[in-house]
Amino acid sequence: MTLLHDTALRDAIFDVLKAPAPRCAVAFWGLGAAAKIADGKGARLICNLASGGTNPYEIEKLIKRGCDIRQNDRLHAKVYIGGGRAVITSANLSANGLGLEGDEVAQWREAGVVTSDVQPASEWFDEIWSDSNTRRILSEDLEGAKRRWTQRRSVTPPLPPLAAFAPAAGNSPRAA
C-alpha cells in the first residue's frame, strides 16, 4: 500500500478509470468526469445524487456511454477499483477533488492510498452495489438532481484559483 497525494494521486485515479470495467463508489462527480472513463461498457459506478454535489449532466453522459450507474443517498466514499489496483482517497471525481476544470476552481489538497490487494475494496463495493439503499437512476432522479445542482451552484461562491495564493505573486493569504 502506498500513500499518494496531489498529481500522483490524480494520475493513479485516472489510470484506474482507463482500465476495462472500472468500479467506482465516488460520492460527487463533476464536469469532465465522464471523459475520464475510457470505456463505459462494463463500468459500474455509484454516486450520490441527493445532496446536489454531483453534476447530473455528467451522470447523463456516463449513462449514454453505457456505464451501469446507481445512486446511494448516503454515499460519501471515494473508492476507485480497476486495472488490478484500488485507490481509496478523499478525492471526489470533481473540479475541487482532482482539478478537472483546470485553474477555474481551487483544488483541495487530497491524499489516498493505492493498493494491488483489491479484494477488500471489491468486496466492499459489491456490498454497497447490492445494498437496499443503492438503486438505479431514473429520469425523475436526474430531473431532481438538476434542480438541486442548479440551486447549489447559485449559492456557492466560486473559489479563487490556487495561483491567487502564490506567495511569489504577493497574494499570500497571510499578506492581508
PDB file of C-alpha atoms in Angstrom:
ATOM      1  CA  MET A   1       0.000   0.000   0.000  1.00  0.00           C
ATOM      2  CA  THR A   2       1.350   3.415  -0.969  1.00  0.00           C
ATOM      3  CA  LEU A   3       0.252   6.875   0.131  1.00  0.00           C
ATOM      4  CA  LEU A   4      -0.288   9.230  -2.797  1.00  0.00           C
ATOM      5  CA  HIS A   5      -1.200  12.903  -2.970  1.00  0.00           C
ATOM      6  CA  ASP A   6      -1.640  15.725  -5.443  1.00  0.00           C
ATOM      7  CA  THR A   7      -0.680  14.858  -9.048  1.00  0.00           C
ATOM      8  CA  ALA A   8       0.454  11.312  -8.204  1.00  0.00           C
ATOM      9  CA  LEU A   9      -2.979  10.626  -6.706  1.00  0.00           C
ATOM     10  CA  ARG A  10      -4.774  12.158  -9.695  1.00  0.00           C
ATOM     11  CA  ASP A  11      -2.647  10.111 -12.126  1.00  0.00           C
ATOM     12  CA  ALA A  12      -3.362   6.868 -10.224  1.00  0.00           C
ATOM     13  CA  ILE A  13      -7.112   7.558 -10.281  1.00  0.00           C
ATOM     14  CA  PHE A  14      -7.047   8.364 -13.989  1.00  0.00           C
ATOM     15  CA  ASP A  15      -5.123   5.129 -14.659  1.00  0.00           C
ATOM     16  CA  VAL A  16      -7.784   3.132 -12.797  1.00  0.00           C
ATOM     17  CA  LEU A  17     -10.509   4.854 -14.825  1.00  0.00           C
ATOM     18  CA  LYS A  18      -8.771   3.902 -18.091  1.00  0.00           C
ATOM     19  CA  ALA A  19      -8.832   0.201 -17.154  1.00  0.00           C
ATOM     20  CA  PRO A  20     -11.522  -2.077 -18.585  1.00  0.00           C
ATOM     21  CA  ALA A  21     -14.686  -2.227 -16.455  1.00  0.00           C
ATOM     22  CA  PRO A  22     -13.703   0.076 -13.569  1.00  0.00           C
ATOM     23  CA  ARG A  23     -15.800   0.089 -10.429  1.00  0.00           C
ATOM     24  CA  CYS A  24     -16.133   3.353  -8.553  1.00  0.00           C
ATOM     25  CA  ALA A  25     -18.101   4.340  -5.482  1.00  0.00           C
ATOM     26  CA  VAL A  26     -17.485   8.083  -5.535  1.00  0.00           C
ATOM     27  CA  ALA A  27     -19.935  10.468  -3.944  1.00  0.00           C
ATOM     28  CA  PHE A  28     -19.518  13.510  -6.169  1.00  0.00           C
ATOM     29  CA  TRP A  29     -18.884  13.639  -9.912  1.00  0.00           C
ATOM     30  CA  GLY A  30     -18.070  16.940 -11.578  1.00  0.00           C
ATOM     31  CA  LEU A  31     -17.654  18.454 -15.010  1.00  0.00           C
ATOM     32  CA  GLY A  32     -15.256  16.355 -17.107  1.00  0.00           C
ATOM     33  CA  ALA A  33     -15.671  13.186 -15.045  1.00  0.00           C
ATOM     34  CA  ALA A  34     -17.351  11.224 -17.845  1.00  0.00           C
ATOM     35  CA  ALA A  35     -14.426  11.833 -20.189  1.00  0.00           C
ATOM     36  CA  LYS A  36     -12.015  10.180 -17.733  1.00  0.00           C
ATOM     37  CA  ILE A  37     -13.687   6.773 -18.072  1.00  0.00           C
ATOM     38  CA  ALA A  38     -12.057   5.121 -21.083  1.00  0.00           C
ATOM     39  CA  ASP A  39     -14.891   2.722 -21.910  1.00  0.00           C
ATOM     40  CA  GLY A  40     -18.336   2.878 -20.358  1.00  0.00           C
ATOM     41  CA  LYS A  41     -19.175  -0.718 -21.233  1.00  0.00           C
ATOM     42  CA  GLY A  42     -18.725  -2.808 -18.120  1.00  0.00           C
ATOM     43  CA  ALA A  43     -18.109   0.171 -15.831  1.00  0.00           C
ATOM     44  CA  ARG A  44     -20.097   0.032 -12.599  1.00  0.00           C
ATOM     45  CA  LEU A  45     -20.383   3.344 -10.803  1.00  0.00           C
ATOM     46  CA  ILE A  46     -22.151   4.620  -7.692  1.00  0.00           C
ATOM     47  CA  CYS A  47     -22.732   8.300  -6.947  1.00  0.00           C
ATOM     48  CA  ASN A  48     -24.697  10.481  -4.541  1.00  0.00           C
ATOM     49  CA  LEU A  49     -27.335  12.489  -6.430  1.00  0.00           C
ATOM     50  CA  ALA A  50     -29.285  13.601  -3.345  1.00  0.00           C
ATOM     51  CA  SER A  51     -27.061  16.345  -1.948  1.00  0.00           C
ATOM     52  CA  GLY A  52     -26.628  18.457  -5.072  1.00  0.00           C
ATOM     53  CA  GLY A  53     -22.865  17.858  -5.175  1.00  0.00           C
ATOM     54  CA  THR A  54     -22.904  15.646  -8.277  1.00  0.00           C
ATOM     55  CA  ASN A  55     -23.215  17.168 -11.732  1.00  0.00           C
ATOM     56  CA  PRO A  56     -26.270  15.336 -13.156  1.00  0.00           C
ATOM     57  CA  TYR A  57     -25.274  16.271 -16.708  1.00  0.00           C
ATOM     58  CA  GLU A  58     -22.088  14.222 -16.280  1.00  0.00           C
ATOM     59  CA  ILE A  59     -24.175  11.320 -14.962  1.00  0.00           C
ATOM     60  CA  GLU A  60     -26.331  11.531 -18.111  1.00  0.00           C
ATOM     61  CA  LYS A  61     -23.161  11.337 -20.229  1.00  0.00           C
ATOM     62  CA  LEU A  62     -21.996   8.273 -18.302  1.00  0.00           C
ATOM     63  CA  ILE A  63     -25.359   6.568 -18.799  1.00  0.00           C
ATOM     64  CA  LYS A  64     -25.276   7.338 -22.542  1.00  0.00           C
ATOM     65  CA  ARG A  65     -21.762   5.878 -22.725  1.00  0.00           C
ATOM     66  CA  GLY A  66     -23.094   2.579 -21.373  1.00  0.00           C
ATOM     67  CA  CYS A  67     -21.987   2.796 -17.748  1.00  0.00           C
ATOM     68  CA  ASP A  68     -24.073   0.892 -15.238  1.00  0.00           C
ATOM     69  CA  ILE A  69     -24.553   3.641 -12.676  1.00  0.00           C
ATOM     70  CA  ARG A  70     -26.530   3.705  -9.471  1.00  0.00           C
ATOM     71  CA  GLN A  71     -27.139   6.170  -6.673  1.00  0.00           C
ATOM     72  CA  ASN A  72     -26.902   5.960  -2.923  1.00  0.00           C
ATOM     73  CA  ASP A  73     -28.065   8.975  -0.898  1.00  0.00           C
ATOM     74  CA  ARG A  74     -25.735   8.059   1.997  1.00  0.00           C
ATOM     75  CA  LEU A  75     -22.573   7.577  -0.072  1.00  0.00           C
ATOM     76  CA  HIS A  76     -19.628   9.778   0.863  1.00  0.00           C
ATOM     77  CA  ALA A  77     -16.824   7.350  -0.044  1.00  0.00           C
ATOM     78  CA  LYS A  78     -14.249   7.732  -2.801  1.00  0.00           C
ATOM     79  CA  VAL A  79     -13.155   4.248  -3.887  1.00  0.00           C
ATOM     80  CA  TYR A  80     -11.775   3.581  -7.375  1.00  0.00           C
ATOM     81  CA  ILE A  81     -11.104  -0.031  -8.494  1.00  0.00           C
ATOM     82  CA  GLY A  82      -9.653  -1.162 -11.810  1.00  0.00           C
ATOM     83  CA  GLY A  83      -6.578  -2.444 -13.586  1.00  0.00           C
ATOM     84  CA  GLY A  84      -5.571  -4.612 -10.630  1.00  0.00           C
ATOM     85  CA  ARG A  85      -5.446  -1.630  -8.268  1.00  0.00           C
ATOM     86  CA  ALA A  86      -7.702   0.101  -5.785  1.00  0.00           C
ATOM     87  CA  VAL A  87      -7.411   3.755  -4.821  1.00  0.00           C
ATOM     88  CA  ILE A  88      -9.096   4.762  -1.575  1.00  0.00           C
ATOM     89  CA  THR A  89      -8.976   8.504  -1.129  1.00  0.00           C
ATOM     90  CA  SER A  90     -10.558  11.735  -0.014  1.00  0.00           C
ATOM     91  CA  ALA A  91     -10.794  12.926  -3.660  1.00  0.00           C
ATOM     92  CA  ASN A  92     -14.101  13.105  -5.487  1.00  0.00           C
ATOM     93  CA  LEU A  93     -14.045  12.945  -9.282  1.00  0.00           C
ATOM     94  CA  SER A  94     -14.661  16.680  -9.458  1.00  0.00           C
ATOM     95  CA  ALA A  95     -13.092  20.070 -10.021  1.00  0.00           C
ATOM     96  CA  ASN A  96     -12.199  20.575  -6.370  1.00  0.00           C
ATOM     97  CA  GLY A  97     -11.147  16.963  -5.834  1.00  0.00           C
ATOM     98  CA  LEU A  98      -8.958  16.434  -8.894  1.00  0.00           C
ATOM     99  CA  GLY A  99      -8.759  19.794 -10.622  1.00  0.00           C
ATOM    100  CA  LEU A 100     -10.849  18.625 -13.579  1.00  0.00           C
ATOM    101  CA  GLU A 101     -11.604  22.200 -14.588  1.00  0.00           C
ATOM    102  CA  GLY A 102      -8.014  23.423 -14.548  1.00  0.00           C
ATOM    103  CA  ASP A 103      -7.371  26.791 -12.917  1.00  0.00           C
ATOM    104  CA  GLU A 104     -11.074  27.645 -12.947  1.00  0.00           C
ATOM    105  CA  VAL A 105     -11.596  26.233  -9.446  1.00  0.00           C
ATOM    106  CA  ALA A 106      -9.276  25.864  -6.485  1.00  0.00           C
ATOM    107  CA  GLN A 107      -8.323  22.253  -5.963  1.00  0.00           C
ATOM    108  CA  TRP A 108      -8.308  20.777  -2.474  1.00  0.00           C
ATOM    109  CA  ARG A 109      -5.203  19.037  -1.166  1.00  0.00           C
ATOM    110  CA  GLU A 110      -6.174  15.371  -1.367  1.00  0.00           C
ATOM    111  CA  ALA A 111      -4.469  12.171  -0.274  1.00  0.00           C
ATOM    112  CA  GLY A 112      -5.191   8.497  -0.607  1.00  0.00           C
ATOM    113  CA  VAL A 113      -3.717   5.048  -0.759  1.00  0.00           C
ATOM    114  CA  VAL A 114      -3.255   2.752  -3.718  1.00  0.00           C
ATOM    115  CA  THR A 115      -3.028  -0.989  -3.302  1.00  0.00           C
ATOM    116  CA  SER A 116      -2.794  -4.039  -5.514  1.00  0.00           C
ATOM    117  CA  ASP A 117      -4.780  -6.002  -2.901  1.00  0.00           C
ATOM    118  CA  VAL A 118      -8.152  -5.178  -4.452  1.00  0.00           C
ATOM    119  CA  GLN A 119     -10.168  -7.915  -2.736  1.00  0.00           C
ATOM    120  CA  PRO A 120     -11.242  -5.908   0.356  1.00  0.00           C
ATOM    121  CA  ALA A 121     -12.230  -2.890  -1.768  1.00  0.00           C
ATOM    122  CA  SER A 122     -14.032  -5.135  -4.282  1.00  0.00           C
ATOM    123  CA  GLU A 123     -15.980  -6.889  -1.527  1.00  0.00           C
ATOM    124  CA  TRP A 124     -16.960  -3.542  -0.006  1.00  0.00           C
ATOM    125  CA  PHE A 125     -18.004  -2.208  -3.435  1.00  0.00           C
ATOM    126  CA  ASP A 126     -20.142  -5.298  -4.119  1.00  0.00           C
ATOM    127  CA  GLU A 127     -21.794  -4.884  -0.713  1.00  0.00           C
ATOM    128  CA  ILE A 128     -22.672  -1.227  -1.422  1.00  0.00           C
ATOM    129  CA  TRP A 129     -23.759  -2.069  -5.003  1.00  0.00           C
ATOM    130  CA  SER A 130     -26.229  -4.649  -3.633  1.00  0.00           C
ATOM    131  CA  ASP A 131     -27.338  -2.549  -0.645  1.00  0.00           C
ATOM    132  CA  SER A 132     -31.045  -1.735  -0.464  1.00  0.00           C
ATOM    133  CA  ASN A 133     -30.141   1.990  -0.338  1.00  0.00           C
ATOM    134  CA  THR A 134     -28.349   1.745  -3.695  1.00  0.00           C
ATOM    135  CA  ARG A 135     -30.746   1.995  -6.595  1.00  0.00           C
ATOM    136  CA  ARG A 136     -30.954   2.582 -10.320  1.00  0.00           C
ATOM    137  CA  ILE A 137     -31.127   6.154 -11.567  1.00  0.00           C
ATOM    138  CA  LEU A 138     -34.467   7.047 -13.101  1.00  0.00           C
ATOM    139  CA  SER A 139     -35.270  10.073 -15.265  1.00  0.00           C
ATOM    140  CA  GLU A 140     -37.100  11.708 -12.352  1.00  0.00           C
ATOM    141  CA  ASP A 141     -33.975  11.255 -10.211  1.00  0.00           C
ATOM    142  CA  LEU A 142     -31.953  13.145 -12.808  1.00  0.00           C
ATOM    143  CA  GLU A 143     -34.543  15.931 -13.023  1.00  0.00           C
ATOM    144  CA  GLY A 144     -34.490  16.366  -9.245  1.00  0.00           C
ATOM    145  CA  ALA A 145     -30.691  16.290  -9.252  1.00  0.00           C
ATOM    146  CA  LYS A 146     -30.621  19.011 -11.919  1.00  0.00           C
ATOM    147  CA  ARG A 147     -32.761  21.243  -9.700  1.00  0.00           C
ATOM    148  CA  ARG A 148     -30.544  20.617  -6.665  1.00  0.00           C
ATOM    149  CA  TRP A 149     -27.378  21.111  -8.766  1.00  0.00           C
ATOM    150  CA  THR A 150     -28.610  24.449 -10.105  1.00  0.00           C
ATOM    151  CA  GLN A 151     -29.756  25.587  -6.670  1.00  0.00           C
ATOM    152  CA  ARG A 152     -26.481  24.626  -5.004  1.00  0.00           C
ATOM    153  CA  ARG A 153     -24.374  26.335  -7.675  1.00  0.00           C
ATOM    154  CA  SER A 154     -26.410  29.540  -7.336  1.00  0.00           C
ATOM    155  CA  VAL A 155     -25.477  29.878  -3.634  1.00  0.00           C
ATOM    156  CA  THR A 156     -21.916  28.517  -3.687  1.00  0.00           C
ATOM    157  CA  PRO A 157     -19.343  31.258  -4.204  1.00  0.00           C
ATOM    158  CA  PRO A 158     -16.584  30.315  -6.625  1.00  0.00           C
ATOM    159  CA  LEU A 159     -13.187  29.707  -5.087  1.00  0.00           C
ATOM    160  CA  PRO A 160     -10.253  31.670  -6.463  1.00  0.00           C
ATOM    161  CA  PRO A 161      -7.673  29.698  -8.415  1.00  0.00           C
ATOM    162  CA  LEU A 162      -4.701  28.413  -6.432  1.00  0.00           C
ATOM    163  CA  ALA A 163      -2.451  30.811  -8.341  1.00  0.00           C
ATOM    164  CA  ALA A 164      -4.148  33.661  -6.486  1.00  0.00           C
ATOM    165  CA  PHE A 165      -2.487  32.424  -3.300  1.00  0.00           C
ATOM    166  CA  ALA A 166       1.021  32.024  -4.734  1.00  0.00           C
ATOM    167  CA  PRO A 167       3.475  33.749  -2.380  1.00  0.00           C
ATOM    168  CA  ALA A 168       5.623  34.821  -5.343  1.00  0.00           C
ATOM    169  CA  ALA A 169       2.711  36.848  -6.639  1.00  0.00           C
ATOM    170  CA  GLY A 170       2.411  38.640  -3.295  1.00  0.00           C
ATOM    171  CA  ASN A 171      -1.019  37.166  -2.810  1.00  0.00           C
ATOM    172  CA  SER A 172      -0.386  35.032   0.235  1.00  0.00           C
ATOM    173  CA  PRO A 173      -3.476  34.746   2.444  1.00  0.00           C
ATOM    174  CA  ARG A 174      -1.257  35.919   5.344  1.00  0.00           C
ATOM    175  CA  ALA A 175      -0.300  39.107   3.492  1.00  0.00           C
ATOM    176  CA  ALA A 176      -3.764  40.563   4.048  1.00  0.00           C
TER     177      ALA A 176
END
